Coordinates of C-alpha atoms in Angstrom, one line a residue:
Chain A
M11 CA 33.7 29.1 -0.3
S12 CA 32.1 31.0 -3.2
D13 CA 28.4 31.6 -3.6
T14 CA 28.3 29.1 -6.4
A15 CA 30.0 26.4 -4.3
D16 CA 27.5 27.0 -1.4
R17 CA 24.5 26.6 -3.7
V18 CA 26.0 23.6 -5.5
K19 CA 26.6 21.9 -2.2
K20 CA 23.1 22.6 -1.0
I21 CA 21.6 21.0 -4.1
V22 CA 23.9 17.9 -3.9
V23 CA 23.0 17.4 -0.2
E24 CA 19.3 17.7 -1.0
H25 CA 19.3 15.4 -4.0
L26 CA 21.7 12.7 -2.9
G27 CA 20.7 12.7 0.8
V28 CA 24.4 12.9 1.9
E29 CA 26.0 14.6 4.8
A30 CA 27.2 18.2 4.0
E31 CA 30.7 17.4 5.2
K32 CA 31.2 14.8 2.5
V33 CA 30.4 17.3 -0.3
T34 CA 34.0 18.7 -0.9
P35 CA 35.3 20.0 -4.2
D36 CA 37.2 16.7 -4.7
A37 CA 34.3 14.5 -4.0
S38 CA 33.3 12.3 -6.9
F39 CA 29.5 12.1 -7.4
I40 CA 29.6 8.3 -8.2
D41 CA 32.6 7.1 -6.1
D42 CA 32.2 9.2 -3.0
L43 CA 28.6 10.4 -2.9
G44 CA 26.8 7.2 -4.0
A45 CA 25.2 8.7 -7.1
D46 CA 24.3 6.7 -10.2
S47 CA 24.1 8.0 -13.8
L48 CA 20.5 9.0 -13.4
D49 CA 21.2 10.9 -10.2
I50 CA 23.8 12.9 -12.2
V51 CA 21.2 13.7 -14.9
E52 CA 18.9 15.0 -12.2
L53 CA 21.7 17.0 -10.5
V54 CA 22.6 18.6 -13.8
M55 CA 19.0 19.6 -14.3
A56 CA 18.9 21.1 -10.8
F57 CA 22.1 23.1 -11.6
E58 CA 20.6 24.4 -14.8
E59 CA 17.6 25.5 -12.9
E60 CA 19.4 27.1 -10.1
F61 CA 22.0 29.0 -12.1
G62 CA 20.1 29.6 -15.4
V63 CA 22.8 27.8 -17.4
E64 CA 22.6 25.3 -20.2
I65 CA 24.7 22.2 -19.5
P66 CA 24.7 20.1 -22.8
D67 CA 25.0 16.3 -22.5
D68 CA 28.6 16.2 -23.7
A69 CA 29.6 18.8 -21.0
A70 CA 27.5 17.0 -18.4
E71 CA 29.4 13.7 -19.1
K72 CA 32.7 15.4 -18.1
I73 CA 31.3 16.6 -14.7
A74 CA 32.6 13.9 -12.3
T75 CA 33.3 15.8 -9.1
V76 CA 31.6 18.6 -7.1
G77 CA 34.5 20.8 -8.2
D78 CA 33.9 20.1 -11.9
A79 CA 30.3 21.3 -11.5
I80 CA 31.3 24.5 -9.7
K81 CA 34.0 25.3 -12.3
Y82 CA 31.6 24.7 -15.2
I83 CA 28.9 26.8 -13.7
D84 CA 31.3 29.7 -12.8
E85 CA 32.6 29.7 -16.4
H86 CA 29.2 29.7 -18.0
K87 CA 26.7 31.5 -15.8
G88 CA 25.5 34.8 -17.1
Chain B
M24 CA 1.9 -30.6 0.4
R25 CA 3.8 -27.5 1.4
R26 CA 1.8 -25.3 3.8
V27 CA 2.1 -21.5 4.0
V28 CA 2.0 -19.5 7.2
V29 CA 2.3 -15.8 8.0
T30 CA 5.3 -14.9 10.2
G31 CA 5.6 -11.1 9.8
L32 CA 3.3 -8.1 9.4
G33 CA 3.8 -4.5 8.3
L34 CA 1.3 -1.7 8.0
V35 CA 1.2 2.0 7.1
T36 CA -2.4 3.2 7.4
P37 CA -4.3 6.4 8.1
L38 CA -4.5 5.1 11.7
G39 CA -0.8 4.5 12.2
G40 CA 2.7 4.2 10.8
D41 CA 3.0 0.6 12.1
V42 CA 1.0 -2.5 12.9
E43 CA 0.3 -2.0 16.6
T44 CA -0.7 1.7 16.4
S45 CA -3.0 1.0 13.5
W46 CA -4.6 -1.9 15.2
K47 CA -5.0 -0.2 18.6
N48 CA -6.7 2.8 17.0
L49 CA -8.9 0.5 14.8
I50 CA -10.1 -1.5 17.8
A51 CA -10.7 1.8 19.8
G52 CA -13.1 2.8 17.0
K53 CA -11.1 5.8 15.8
S54 CA -11.5 7.1 12.3
G55 CA -8.6 8.1 10.0
A56 CA -10.8 10.4 7.9
G57 CA -10.4 14.1 7.6
T58 CA -10.3 17.1 5.3
I59 CA -7.6 16.6 2.6
T60 CA -4.4 18.4 3.6
R61 CA -2.2 17.4 0.6
F62 CA -3.5 19.8 -1.9
D63 CA -5.9 22.7 -2.5
T64 CA -9.3 21.0 -3.0
T65 CA -11.0 24.0 -4.6
G66 CA -13.4 22.8 -7.2
Q67 CA -13.3 19.2 -6.1
K68 CA -16.6 17.4 -5.4
C69 CA -14.9 15.4 -2.7
T70 CA -12.7 17.2 -0.2
I71 CA -12.1 14.4 2.3
A72 CA -9.9 11.3 2.6
C73 CA -8.2 9.0 5.0
E74 CA -4.6 10.3 4.7
V75 CA -1.5 8.7 6.2
K76 CA -0.5 11.3 8.8
S77 CA 2.7 13.2 9.0
P78 CA 5.4 12.2 11.5
D79 CA 4.4 14.9 14.1
H80 CA 0.9 13.5 14.3
E81 CA -0.1 11.3 17.3
Y82 CA -0.3 8.3 14.9
G83 CA 1.8 9.6 12.1
F84 CA 4.1 7.8 9.7
D85 CA 7.8 8.6 9.6
P86 CA 9.3 7.6 6.2
D87 CA 12.8 8.3 7.4
K88 CA 12.8 5.2 9.5
R89 CA 13.2 2.7 6.7
V90 CA 13.3 4.6 3.4
D91 CA 16.5 6.2 2.1
V92 CA 16.0 10.0 1.8
K93 CA 17.3 9.8 -1.8
V94 CA 14.7 7.1 -2.7
Q95 CA 12.0 9.2 -1.1
R96 CA 12.7 12.1 -3.4
Q97 CA 12.6 9.8 -6.5
V98 CA 9.5 7.7 -6.0
D99 CA 5.7 8.1 -5.4
P100 CA 4.1 7.8 -2.0
F101 CA 2.8 4.3 -2.7
I102 CA 6.4 3.0 -3.1
I103 CA 7.5 4.7 0.2
Y104 CA 4.6 3.1 2.1
G105 CA 5.3 -0.3 0.5
I106 CA 9.0 -0.3 1.3
D107 CA 8.4 0.7 4.9
A108 CA 5.6 -1.9 5.4
A109 CA 7.8 -4.6 3.9
G110 CA 10.7 -3.6 6.2
Q111 CA 8.4 -3.8 9.2
A112 CA 7.2 -7.3 8.2
L113 CA 10.7 -8.6 7.7
E114 CA 11.8 -7.2 11.1
D115 CA 8.7 -8.6 12.7
A116 CA 9.6 -12.0 11.3
G117 CA 13.2 -11.7 12.3
L118 CA 14.2 -12.0 8.7
D119 CA 15.7 -8.5 8.0
K120 CA 19.1 -10.0 8.0
M121 CA 19.1 -13.2 5.9
D122 CA 22.1 -15.3 4.7
D123 CA 22.7 -15.5 1.0
A124 CA 21.2 -19.0 0.7
L125 CA 18.0 -17.9 2.2
K126 CA 17.9 -14.7 0.1
L127 CA 17.9 -16.9 -3.0
R128 CA 14.7 -18.5 -1.7
A129 CA 13.0 -15.2 -0.7
G130 CA 10.9 -13.1 -3.0
C131 CA 8.5 -10.2 -3.3
S132 CA 5.0 -9.9 -4.6
I133 CA 3.8 -6.4 -3.6
G134 CA 1.4 -4.7 -6.0
S135 CA -0.7 -1.6 -6.3
G136 CA -4.0 -0.8 -8.0
I137 CA -3.0 2.4 -9.7
G138 CA 0.6 3.1 -8.9
G139 CA 2.3 6.5 -9.3
L140 CA -0.6 8.8 -10.2
P141 CA 0.6 11.8 -8.2
G142 CA 4.0 11.7 -10.0
I143 CA 2.4 11.2 -13.4
E144 CA 0.2 14.2 -12.8
K145 CA 3.1 16.4 -11.7
E146 CA 5.4 15.4 -14.5
S147 CA 2.7 15.9 -17.1
I148 CA 2.4 19.5 -16.0
V149 CA 6.2 19.8 -16.2
L150 CA 6.2 18.3 -19.7
H151 CA 3.4 20.6 -20.8
E152 CA 4.7 23.8 -19.2
R153 CA 8.5 23.4 -19.5
G154 CA 9.2 20.8 -22.1
P155 CA 10.5 17.2 -22.3
G156 CA 14.0 18.3 -21.1
R157 CA 12.7 19.1 -17.7
V158 CA 11.0 15.7 -17.0
S159 CA 12.8 13.9 -14.1
P160 CA 15.1 11.0 -15.1
H161 CA 13.5 9.1 -12.2
F162 CA 10.0 9.6 -13.6
V163 CA 9.4 6.1 -15.0
H164 CA 10.9 3.9 -12.3
G165 CA 9.6 6.1 -9.5
R166 CA 6.0 5.5 -10.7
L167 CA 5.9 1.8 -11.9
I168 CA 3.8 -0.5 -9.8
N169 CA 6.4 -3.3 -9.6
L170 CA 8.9 -0.9 -8.1
I171 CA 7.9 -1.7 -4.6
S172 CA 9.0 -5.2 -5.2
G173 CA 12.0 -3.9 -7.1
Q174 CA 13.1 -1.5 -4.3
V175 CA 12.5 -4.0 -1.5
S176 CA 14.4 -6.7 -3.3
I177 CA 17.4 -4.4 -3.7
K178 CA 17.3 -3.1 -0.2
Y179 CA 17.1 -6.5 1.4
G180 CA 18.9 -8.6 -1.2
L181 CA 15.8 -10.8 -2.0
M182 CA 16.7 -12.9 -5.1
G183 CA 13.6 -15.1 -5.3
P184 CA 10.5 -14.4 -7.4
N185 CA 10.0 -10.7 -8.1
H186 CA 6.4 -10.0 -8.9
A187 CA 3.6 -7.4 -8.7
V188 CA -0.1 -7.8 -9.0
V189 CA -2.3 -5.1 -10.6
T190 CA -6.0 -6.0 -10.0
A191 CA -7.4 -2.7 -8.8
C192 CA -8.9 -3.1 -5.3
S193 CA -8.3 -6.9 -5.3
T194 CA -4.5 -6.4 -5.6
G195 CA -3.6 -7.0 -2.0
A196 CA -5.6 -10.2 -1.7
H197 CA -4.4 -11.5 -5.0
S198 CA -0.8 -10.7 -4.1
I199 CA -1.1 -12.8 -0.9
G200 CA -2.9 -15.6 -2.7
D201 CA -0.5 -15.7 -5.6
A202 CA 2.6 -15.5 -3.4
A203 CA 1.3 -18.3 -1.2
R204 CA 1.0 -20.4 -4.4
M205 CA 4.6 -19.6 -5.3
I206 CA 5.7 -21.1 -1.9
K207 CA 3.4 -24.1 -2.4
D208 CA 5.0 -24.6 -5.9
D209 CA 8.4 -24.5 -4.3
D210 CA 9.5 -21.3 -6.1
A211 CA 10.4 -19.8 -2.8
D212 CA 10.4 -20.5 1.0
I213 CA 9.7 -16.9 1.9
M214 CA 7.6 -14.3 0.1
L215 CA 6.9 -10.7 1.0
A216 CA 3.3 -10.2 -0.2
G217 CA 0.9 -7.3 -0.1
G218 CA -0.2 -4.0 -1.7
A219 CA 0.1 -0.3 -1.5
E220 CA -1.7 2.8 -2.7
G221 CA -1.1 6.5 -2.6
T222 CA -3.4 8.4 -5.0
I223 CA -4.8 11.2 -2.8
N224 CA -3.9 13.8 -5.4
P225 CA -6.1 16.1 -7.5
L226 CA -6.3 13.8 -10.5
G227 CA -7.0 10.7 -8.3
V228 CA -9.7 12.3 -6.3
A229 CA -11.4 14.0 -9.3
G230 CA -11.3 10.7 -11.3
F231 CA -13.0 8.6 -8.6
A232 CA -15.5 11.4 -7.9
Q233 CA -16.3 11.6 -11.6
A234 CA -16.8 7.9 -11.7
R235 CA -19.4 8.5 -8.9
A236 CA -17.6 6.2 -6.6
L237 CA -16.7 8.6 -3.8
N238 CA -18.7 10.1 -1.0
T239 CA -19.5 13.7 -1.8
S240 CA -22.2 14.4 0.7
S241 CA -20.2 14.4 3.9
N242 CA -17.4 16.9 3.2
D243 CA -18.4 18.7 6.4
A244 CA -18.3 15.5 8.5
P245 CA -15.4 13.4 7.2
E246 CA -15.5 10.9 10.1
K247 CA -19.1 10.1 9.3
A248 CA -18.6 9.7 5.5
S249 CA -17.6 6.0 5.4
R250 CA -20.6 4.1 6.6
P251 CA -20.8 0.6 5.1
Y252 CA -24.2 -1.1 5.3
D253 CA -25.8 2.1 6.5
K254 CA -28.8 3.4 4.7
G255 CA -27.1 6.8 4.4
R256 CA -24.0 5.5 2.6
D257 CA -23.2 7.1 -0.8
G258 CA -19.7 6.3 -1.8
F259 CA -16.3 5.4 -0.5
V260 CA -13.7 7.5 1.2
M261 CA -10.3 7.3 -0.3
G262 CA -7.5 5.9 1.9
E263 CA -3.8 5.3 1.4
G264 CA -1.0 3.3 2.8
A265 CA 0.3 -0.3 2.6
G266 CA 0.0 -3.7 4.1
V267 CA 2.7 -6.4 3.6
V268 CA 3.0 -9.8 5.2
V269 CA 5.9 -12.3 5.3
L270 CA 4.6 -15.6 4.0
E271 CA 6.7 -18.6 4.9
E272 CA 6.7 -22.3 4.2
Y273 CA 5.4 -23.9 7.4
E274 CA 8.3 -26.4 8.1
H275 CA 10.8 -23.6 7.5
A276 CA 9.0 -21.3 10.0
K277 CA 8.7 -24.1 12.5
A278 CA 12.4 -25.1 12.2
R279 CA 13.6 -21.6 13.1
G280 CA 11.0 -21.2 15.9
A281 CA 9.2 -18.3 14.2
K282 CA 6.1 -16.6 15.6
I283 CA 3.2 -17.7 13.4
Y284 CA 0.1 -15.5 13.0
G285 CA -1.9 -17.9 11.0
E286 CA -2.0 -20.2 7.9
V287 CA -3.2 -19.2 4.4
V288 CA -5.4 -22.2 3.7
G289 CA -7.8 -21.0 1.0
Y290 CA -7.7 -18.7 -2.0
G291 CA -10.5 -18.1 -4.5
L292 CA -10.5 -16.0 -7.7
S293 CA -13.2 -15.1 -10.1
G294 CA -14.4 -12.6 -12.7
D295 CA -17.8 -11.0 -12.9
A296 CA -17.8 -10.6 -16.7
Y297 CA -20.4 -7.9 -16.2
H298 CA -19.4 -4.3 -15.9
V299 CA -16.2 -2.2 -15.6
T300 CA -17.1 -0.6 -12.3
A301 CA -20.4 -2.1 -11.0
P302 CA -20.5 -5.6 -9.4
H303 CA -22.8 -8.2 -10.8
P304 CA -26.2 -7.4 -9.1
D305 CA -26.5 -11.0 -7.9
G306 CA -23.0 -11.1 -6.5
F307 CA -22.3 -14.2 -8.5
G308 CA -18.5 -13.5 -8.9
A309 CA -18.1 -12.7 -5.2
Y310 CA -20.0 -15.9 -4.3
R311 CA -17.7 -18.0 -6.5
A312 CA -14.5 -16.5 -5.1
M313 CA -15.6 -17.2 -1.5
E314 CA -16.9 -20.7 -2.4
M315 CA -13.6 -21.5 -4.1
A316 CA -11.5 -20.2 -1.2
L317 CA -13.5 -22.4 1.3
K318 CA -13.3 -25.4 -0.9
K319 CA -9.5 -25.1 -1.2
A320 CA -9.3 -24.8 2.6
G321 CA -11.4 -27.9 3.0
M322 CA -13.7 -25.9 5.2
T323 CA -17.4 -25.0 5.4
P324 CA -19.0 -21.6 6.1
A325 CA -19.7 -22.8 9.7
D326 CA -15.9 -22.9 10.3
I327 CA -15.6 -19.2 9.6
D328 CA -15.8 -16.9 12.7
Y329 CA -15.0 -13.5 11.1
V330 CA -15.5 -12.1 7.6
N331 CA -13.6 -8.9 6.8
A332 CA -15.9 -7.6 4.1
H333 CA -15.0 -5.7 1.0
G334 CA -17.7 -3.3 2.2
T335 CA -16.7 0.0 0.6
S336 CA -19.7 2.1 1.7
T337 CA -21.4 1.9 -1.7
M338 CA -24.4 0.2 -3.2
A339 CA -22.2 -2.9 -3.6
D340 CA -22.2 -3.6 0.2
T341 CA -25.5 -5.3 0.2
I342 CA -24.7 -7.2 -3.0
E343 CA -21.7 -8.7 -1.2
L344 CA -23.8 -9.4 1.9
G345 CA -26.4 -11.1 -0.3
A346 CA -23.7 -13.4 -1.7
V347 CA -22.4 -14.1 1.8
R348 CA -25.9 -14.9 3.0
R349 CA -26.5 -17.4 0.1
L350 CA -23.2 -19.1 0.7
F351 CA -23.3 -19.2 4.5
G352 CA -27.0 -20.2 4.9
D353 CA -27.7 -20.7 8.6
A354 CA -24.0 -20.3 9.4
I355 CA -24.4 -16.6 8.9
S356 CA -25.9 -16.2 12.3
T357 CA -22.8 -17.5 14.2
M358 CA -20.1 -15.4 12.5
S359 CA -19.2 -11.7 12.7
M360 CA -18.6 -9.5 9.6
S361 CA -17.3 -6.0 9.5
S362 CA -15.9 -3.4 7.2
T363 CA -12.7 -1.8 8.4
K364 CA -13.0 0.7 5.5
S365 CA -15.4 2.5 7.8
A366 CA -12.3 3.6 9.8
I367 CA -9.4 3.7 7.4
G368 CA -11.2 4.4 4.1
H369 CA -10.6 2.4 0.9
L370 CA -6.9 1.7 0.4
L371 CA -7.6 0.4 -3.1
G372 CA -4.7 -1.8 -4.1
G373 CA -3.5 -1.9 -0.5
A374 CA -6.9 -2.8 0.9
G375 CA -6.8 -6.6 0.6
A376 CA -3.4 -6.9 2.3
V377 CA -4.2 -4.4 5.1
E378 CA -7.5 -6.2 5.8
A379 CA -5.8 -9.6 5.8
I380 CA -3.5 -8.3 8.5
F381 CA -6.5 -7.1 10.5
C382 CA -7.9 -10.6 10.1
L383 CA -4.7 -12.1 11.5
L384 CA -4.7 -9.7 14.4
A385 CA -8.3 -10.6 15.1
M386 CA -7.2 -14.2 15.5
R387 CA -4.2 -13.2 17.6
D388 CA -6.2 -11.0 20.0
Q389 CA -9.6 -12.8 19.8
I390 CA -11.4 -9.5 19.0
V391 CA -13.1 -8.3 15.8
P392 CA -12.9 -4.7 14.6
P393 CA -16.0 -2.6 14.3
T394 CA -18.0 -1.2 11.4
L395 CA -18.2 2.5 12.3
N396 CA -21.2 4.7 11.5
L397 CA -23.6 1.9 11.1
D398 CA -26.4 3.9 12.7
D399 CA -29.3 2.8 10.4
P400 CA -28.6 -0.6 8.8
D401 CA -29.9 -1.0 5.3
E402 CA -32.5 -3.6 4.3
G403 CA -31.0 -7.0 3.8
T404 CA -28.6 -6.8 6.8
E405 CA -31.0 -8.5 9.2
G406 CA -29.7 -11.4 11.3
V407 CA -26.0 -10.6 10.6
D408 CA -23.6 -9.4 13.2
L409 CA -22.0 -6.4 11.4
V410 CA -20.1 -5.3 14.6
P411 CA -21.6 -1.8 14.7
H412 CA -19.7 1.0 16.3
T413 CA -17.5 -1.0 18.8
A414 CA -15.1 -3.9 18.6
K415 CA -16.3 -7.2 19.9
K416 CA -14.4 -9.9 21.9
R417 CA -15.3 -13.3 20.5
S418 CA -13.7 -16.6 19.5
V419 CA -11.8 -16.1 16.1
K420 CA -10.2 -19.3 14.8
A421 CA -10.7 -18.9 11.1
V422 CA -11.3 -15.8 8.9
L423 CA -12.5 -15.0 5.4
N424 CA -11.2 -11.8 3.7
N425 CA -13.0 -10.4 0.6
S426 CA -11.6 -8.0 -2.0
F427 CA -13.3 -7.0 -5.3
G428 CA -12.1 -4.6 -7.9
F429 CA -13.0 -2.5 -11.0
G430 CA -13.0 -4.7 -14.0
G431 CA -15.1 -7.3 -12.1
T432 CA -12.1 -9.0 -10.4
N433 CA -12.7 -10.9 -7.2
A434 CA -10.4 -12.5 -4.6
S435 CA -11.1 -14.2 -1.3
L436 CA -8.6 -15.5 1.2
V437 CA -9.3 -18.0 4.0
M438 CA -6.8 -18.1 6.9
K439 CA -6.9 -20.0 10.2
Q440 CA -5.0 -20.4 13.4
V441 CA -2.2 -23.0 13.4
D442 CA -2.6 -25.6 16.1

């Protein structure tokens, strides 16, 4: 797993209080990890903080899975 | 008339993360006070408090037992304490798994005096230093006072009345009194009722210290700082935690063979209409709250065995005692009255509910908890058993619990054993 993936996974585990094994690239934040829309806002803020990227609202709305988040961050981080 | 009894108890206090630990330590005369560990107290006039202890402490509180880790991250401490105490109370009553019909008849009235001050403080700094885009999306609903009732109703599926009292340090007592009325009025058969507080944070401590309400002379001797009725008292010690009871309609409780701690028979409320922080010097409001509670109970002062005083370790202690003396007359010589704030500090919005639970346990175990540090009783305390230093075994069939708050709000509860 890439460095980005490891760090994303750690944030997701911390914020959603889920077991690390469940945080796979295919896992949907809402359907598989029990997040609600506010949890996603919080996660996006944590990703921005951790990776120094800006994730605008329209991009954040398209992030549905852990893999979506990793992909977006890898494409945009400096 | 529908009668209301207590069938479950839950406590998170500076003396324990559950009912029995808190009670055992209280009766043993332990103090929950210490130097503040939560934050750097540099520059604070008051550096002591009665903190809820961490899980590794001998009588610590483990939030992981009943509060989802995700919820813990999103909400202020008072909500965590409240959810846990409510869960304890439901488990104690055997009601943590209700069927849907009963859930429709079960509600929540768990309040707080101040609410999420630590979170408000923290997010204000985030807003100021890093801008609005960094404020947590959970900021609002993680700080709101009614969110104990909200969270508890969601966790346990309680679909009856969902309410939260905010009357400063009378909150816990008003919550129980109001919820008992909801059962009497047939709005519900079961109500979780109580209060919680968690404001041992820089802004909370500084605010109360600036209002000249806190003890600031005993920073070197925290366990000696809360000394109700003692000549040397000079302000309260802040506590934190929660108390929640299960109130249940009597026939309902009897039909399911529930354990009954006592009956809520009287509730009195009044306003001082005098000053924002100081009580009326004649204790007129306190007198009327107690008088009303006794009248509703159809009892006289001579029926009361134990009074859990508001007794915060301030000048107001003797004002309350003066009101008790006028109301009780000769009956003052046969009852015992103590302030458990001497041991756990002042739990503000949680105080009335926590102290109501101590009253119920006093009836269960026929023992009254002590007033710690009462070395040199103040003038005006003569002829009253204030239970100095050590707990006392005695007959306890009926109790009176007083709570008074900023704004001049007063609440008294009378509870008695069920035959």
